[in-house]
PDB file of C-alpha atoms in Angstrom:
ATOM      1  CA  MET A   1     -12.746  10.697  20.881  1.00 69.00           C
ATOM      2  CA  SER A   2     -14.249  13.359  18.674  1.00 93.00           C
ATOM      3  CA  LYS A   3     -14.489  13.244  14.893  1.00 95.00           C
ATOM      4  CA  VAL A   4     -12.074  16.164  14.727  1.00 96.00           C
ATOM      5  CA  THR A   5      -9.500  14.192  16.729  1.00 96.00           C
ATOM      6  CA  SER A   6     -10.036  11.181  14.449  1.00 96.00           C
ATOM      7  CA  LEU A   7      -9.582  13.417  11.411  1.00 97.00           C
ATOM      8  CA  LEU A   8      -6.302  14.708  12.824  1.00 97.00           C
ATOM      9  CA  PHE A   9      -5.070  11.135  13.351  1.00 97.00           C
ATOM     10  CA  VAL A  10      -5.955  10.283   9.743  1.00 97.00           C
ATOM     11  CA  MET A  11      -4.278  13.431   8.421  1.00 98.00           C
ATOM     12  CA  LEU A  12      -1.081  12.820  10.382  1.00 98.00           C
ATOM     13  CA  GLY A  13      -0.965   9.208   9.212  1.00 98.00           C
ATOM     14  CA  GLY A  14      -1.667  10.280   5.630  1.00 97.00           C
ATOM     15  CA  ALA A  15       1.247  12.699   5.708  1.00 98.00           C
ATOM     16  CA  LEU A  16       3.563   9.952   6.958  1.00 98.00           C
ATOM     17  CA  GLY A  17       2.310   7.446   4.390  1.00 98.00           C
ATOM     18  CA  SER A  18       2.658   9.926   1.529  1.00 98.00           C
ATOM     19  CA  GLY A  19       6.187  10.723   2.656  1.00 98.00           C
ATOM     20  CA  LEU A  20       7.027   7.027   2.699  1.00 98.00           C
ATOM     21  CA  ARG A  21       5.602   6.648  -0.816  1.00 98.00           C
ATOM     22  CA  TYR A  22       7.746   9.541  -2.038  1.00 98.00           C
ATOM     23  CA  LEU A  23      10.872   8.099  -0.400  1.00 98.00           C
ATOM     24  CA  THR A  24      10.156   4.745  -2.034  1.00 98.00           C
ATOM     25  CA  ALA A  25       9.925   6.467  -5.437  1.00 98.00           C
ATOM     26  CA  LEU A  26      13.249   8.213  -4.821  1.00 98.00           C
ATOM     27  CA  TRP A  27      14.848   4.952  -3.707  1.00 98.00           C
ATOM     28  CA  THR A  28      13.728   2.995  -6.786  1.00 98.00           C
ATOM     29  CA  ALA A  29      14.717   5.830  -9.124  1.00 98.00           C
ATOM     30  CA  SER A  30      18.182   6.040  -7.514  1.00 98.00           C
ATOM     31  CA  ARG A  31      18.687   2.408  -8.476  1.00 98.00           C
ATOM     32  CA  GLY A  32      17.663   3.061 -12.064  1.00 98.00           C
ATOM     33  CA  TRP A  33      14.435   1.069 -11.731  1.00 97.00           C
ATOM     34  CA  THR A  34      12.499   3.305 -14.096  1.00 95.00           C
ATOM     35  CA  ALA A  35      11.362   1.031 -16.944  1.00 95.00           C
ATOM     36  CA  PHE A  36       8.685  -0.539 -14.732  1.00 97.00           C
ATOM     37  CA  PRO A  37       6.670   1.184 -11.951  1.00 97.00           C
ATOM     38  CA  TRP A  38       8.521  -0.576  -9.139  1.00 98.00           C
ATOM     39  CA  ALA A  39       7.816   2.092  -6.521  1.00 98.00           C
ATOM     40  CA  THR A  40       4.056   1.815  -7.035  1.00 98.00           C
ATOM     41  CA  LEU A  41       4.211  -1.972  -6.935  1.00 98.00           C
ATOM     42  CA  ILE A  42       6.299  -1.932  -3.745  1.00 98.00           C
ATOM     43  CA  VAL A  43       4.070   0.487  -1.839  1.00 98.00           C
ATOM     44  CA  ASN A  44       0.896  -1.314  -2.915  1.00 98.00           C
ATOM     45  CA  VAL A  45       2.178  -4.776  -1.972  1.00 98.00           C
ATOM     46  CA  VAL A  46       3.568  -3.543   1.346  1.00 98.00           C
ATOM     47  CA  GLY A  47       0.331  -1.666   1.983  1.00 97.00           C
ATOM     48  CA  CYS A  48      -1.794  -4.753   1.280  1.00 97.00           C
ATOM     49  CA  PHE A  49       0.313  -6.784   3.673  1.00 97.00           C
ATOM     50  CA  LEU A  50       0.224  -4.175   6.419  1.00 97.00           C
ATOM     51  CA  ILE A  51      -3.451  -3.262   6.187  1.00 97.00           C
ATOM     52  CA  THR A  52      -4.546  -6.888   6.486  1.00 97.00           C
ATOM     53  CA  LEU A  53      -2.087  -7.389   9.334  1.00 97.00           C
ATOM     54  CA  ILE A  54      -3.343  -4.295  11.156  1.00 97.00           C
ATOM     55  CA  MET A  55      -7.050  -4.964  10.582  1.00 97.00           C
ATOM     56  CA  THR A  56      -6.760  -8.606  11.642  1.00 96.00           C
ATOM     57  CA  ILE A  57      -4.982  -7.556  14.822  1.00 97.00           C
ATOM     58  CA  ALA A  58      -7.492  -4.723  15.381  1.00 96.00           C
ATOM     59  CA  THR A  59     -10.476  -7.065  15.178  1.00 94.00           C
ATOM     60  CA  ALA A  60      -8.850  -9.620  17.498  1.00 95.00           C
ATOM     61  CA  THR A  61      -7.757  -7.099  20.125  1.00 95.00           C
ATOM     62  CA  THR A  62      -8.911  -3.912  21.774  1.00 95.00           C
ATOM     63  CA  MET A  63      -6.938  -1.646  19.446  1.00 96.00           C
ATOM     64  CA  PRO A  64      -8.230   1.899  19.939  1.00 96.00           C
ATOM     65  CA  ALA A  65     -10.221   3.233  16.992  1.00 95.00           C
ATOM     66  CA  ASN A  66      -7.915   6.216  16.474  1.00 96.00           C
ATOM     67  CA  VAL A  67      -4.839   3.983  16.359  1.00 97.00           C
ATOM     68  CA  ARG A  68      -6.544   1.857  13.705  1.00 97.00           C
ATOM     69  CA  LEU A  69      -7.553   4.981  11.751  1.00 96.00           C
ATOM     70  CA  PHE A  70      -4.023   6.405  12.006  1.00 98.00           C
ATOM     71  CA  LEU A  71      -2.448   3.188  10.736  1.00 97.00           C
ATOM     72  CA  THR A  72      -4.978   2.165   8.063  1.00 96.00           C
ATOM     73  CA  THR A  73      -6.876   5.132   6.658  1.00 96.00           C
ATOM     74  CA  GLY A  74      -3.946   7.414   7.458  1.00 97.00           C
ATOM     75  CA  ILE A  75      -0.588   5.753   6.836  1.00 97.00           C
ATOM     76  CA  MET A  76      -1.743   2.959   4.516  1.00 97.00           C
ATOM     77  CA  GLY A  77      -4.073   5.344   2.680  1.00 96.00           C
ATOM     78  CA  GLY A  78      -1.200   7.754   2.093  1.00 97.00           C
ATOM     79  CA  LEU A  79       1.266   4.998   1.233  1.00 97.00           C
ATOM     80  CA  THR A  80      -0.745   2.994  -1.271  1.00 96.00           C
ATOM     81  CA  THR A  81      -1.950   4.339  -4.570  1.00 94.00           C
ATOM     82  CA  TYR A  82      -4.478   2.785  -6.901  1.00 95.00           C
ATOM     83  CA  SER A  83      -4.700   5.914  -9.026  1.00 94.00           C
ATOM     84  CA  THR A  84      -0.971   5.917  -9.794  1.00 95.00           C
ATOM     85  CA  PHE A  85      -1.119   2.189 -10.576  1.00 96.00           C
ATOM     86  CA  ASP A  86      -3.976   2.869 -13.010  1.00 96.00           C
ATOM     87  CA  TYR A  87      -2.172   5.806 -14.618  1.00 96.00           C
ATOM     88  CA  GLU A  88       1.084   3.891 -15.097  1.00 97.00           C
ATOM     89  CA  THR A  89      -0.728   0.878 -16.538  1.00 97.00           C
ATOM     90  CA  THR A  90      -2.700   3.108 -18.902  1.00 97.00           C
ATOM     91  CA  GLN A  91       0.526   4.793 -20.001  1.00 97.00           C
ATOM     92  CA  PHE A  92       1.971   1.421 -20.999  1.00 97.00           C
ATOM     93  CA  PHE A  93      -1.067   0.874 -23.249  1.00 96.00           C
ATOM     94  CA  GLN A  94      -0.946   4.384 -24.701  1.00 97.00           C
ATOM     95  CA  ASN A  95       2.767   4.054 -25.411  1.00 97.00           C
ATOM     96  CA  GLY A  96       2.264   0.812 -27.339  1.00 98.00           C
ATOM     97  CA  ASN A  97       3.568  -1.518 -24.636  1.00 97.00           C
ATOM     98  CA  PRO A  98       0.604  -3.744 -23.776  1.00 97.00           C
ATOM     99  CA  MET A  99       2.805  -6.566 -22.462  1.00 98.00           C
ATOM    100  CA  SER A 100       4.163  -4.286 -19.729  1.00 97.00           C
ATOM    101  CA  ALA A 101       0.622  -3.147 -18.967  1.00 98.00           C
ATOM    102  CA  PHE A 102      -0.589  -6.725 -18.573  1.00 98.00           C
ATOM    103  CA  ALA A 103       2.523  -7.620 -16.569  1.00 98.00           C
ATOM    104  CA  ASN A 104       1.837  -4.703 -14.223  1.00 98.00           C
ATOM    105  CA  LEU A 105      -1.810  -5.746 -13.859  1.00 97.00           C
ATOM    106  CA  GLY A 106      -0.978  -9.385 -13.206  1.00 97.00           C
ATOM    107  CA  VAL A 107       1.977  -8.878 -10.894  1.00 98.00           C
ATOM    108  CA  THR A 108       0.137  -6.249  -8.855  1.00 98.00           C
ATOM    109  CA  LEU A 109      -3.031  -8.323  -8.509  1.00 97.00           C
ATOM    110  CA  VAL A 110      -1.250 -11.537  -7.521  1.00 98.00           C
ATOM    111  CA  ALA A 111       1.394  -9.922  -5.314  1.00 98.00           C
ATOM    112  CA  CYS A 112      -1.103  -7.725  -3.445  1.00 97.00           C
ATOM    113  CA  PHE A 113      -3.478 -10.631  -2.878  1.00 98.00           C
ATOM    114  CA  ALA A 114      -0.641 -12.862  -1.644  1.00 98.00           C
ATOM    115  CA  ALA A 115       0.692 -10.075   0.584  1.00 98.00           C
ATOM    116  CA  GLY A 116      -2.756  -9.645   2.090  1.00 97.00           C
ATOM    117  CA  LEU A 117      -3.015 -13.339   2.852  1.00 98.00           C
ATOM    118  CA  LEU A 118       0.423 -13.278   4.458  1.00 98.00           C
ATOM    119  CA  GLY A 119      -0.592 -10.280   6.560  1.00 97.00           C
ATOM    120  CA  ILE A 120      -3.633 -12.133   7.853  1.00 97.00           C
ATOM    121  CA  GLN A 121      -1.593 -15.221   8.701  1.00 97.00           C
ATOM    122  CA  LEU A 122       1.078 -13.228  10.506  1.00 97.00           C
ATOM    123  CA  ALA A 123      -1.563 -11.342  12.481  1.00 97.00           C
ATOM    124  CA  LYS A 124      -3.172 -14.614  13.537  1.00 96.00           C
ATOM    125  CA  LEU A 125       0.214 -15.849  14.765  1.00 96.00           C
ATOM    126  CA  LEU A 126       0.808 -12.599  16.657  1.00 96.00           C
ATOM    127  CA  VAL A 127      -2.541 -12.613  18.428  1.00 95.00           C
ATOM    128  CA  ALA A 128      -2.860 -16.383  18.852  1.00 85.00           C
ATOM    129  CA  GLU A 129      -4.812 -17.277  21.927  1.00 60.00           C
TER     130      GLU A 129
END
């Protein structure tokens, strides 16, 4: 497929992922989960799980390139957000709450890494030969 077609797949996926991120933020706010950046943590952990799952499956199968681009660069790229994570962590420091900043750093790092490992393991089970 052409690069323009690939770009359109990425853009469509990005729109879906960004919408999912926004809905996650609304959902966490509706529950009063505002003292900690739960929405950012949720989308980043879910994104780490899904991108490793998708990429492991993609490398073990004949997943079409545009499907992979749609799911990873598109949806996962729109869903996950390092820049928001950085901003929220920095705000904790600037507002005199370094413990929350370090908690956000630690929880995000460990949870995203663990989610990625789980995604790989699930993908291996799904495409087991």
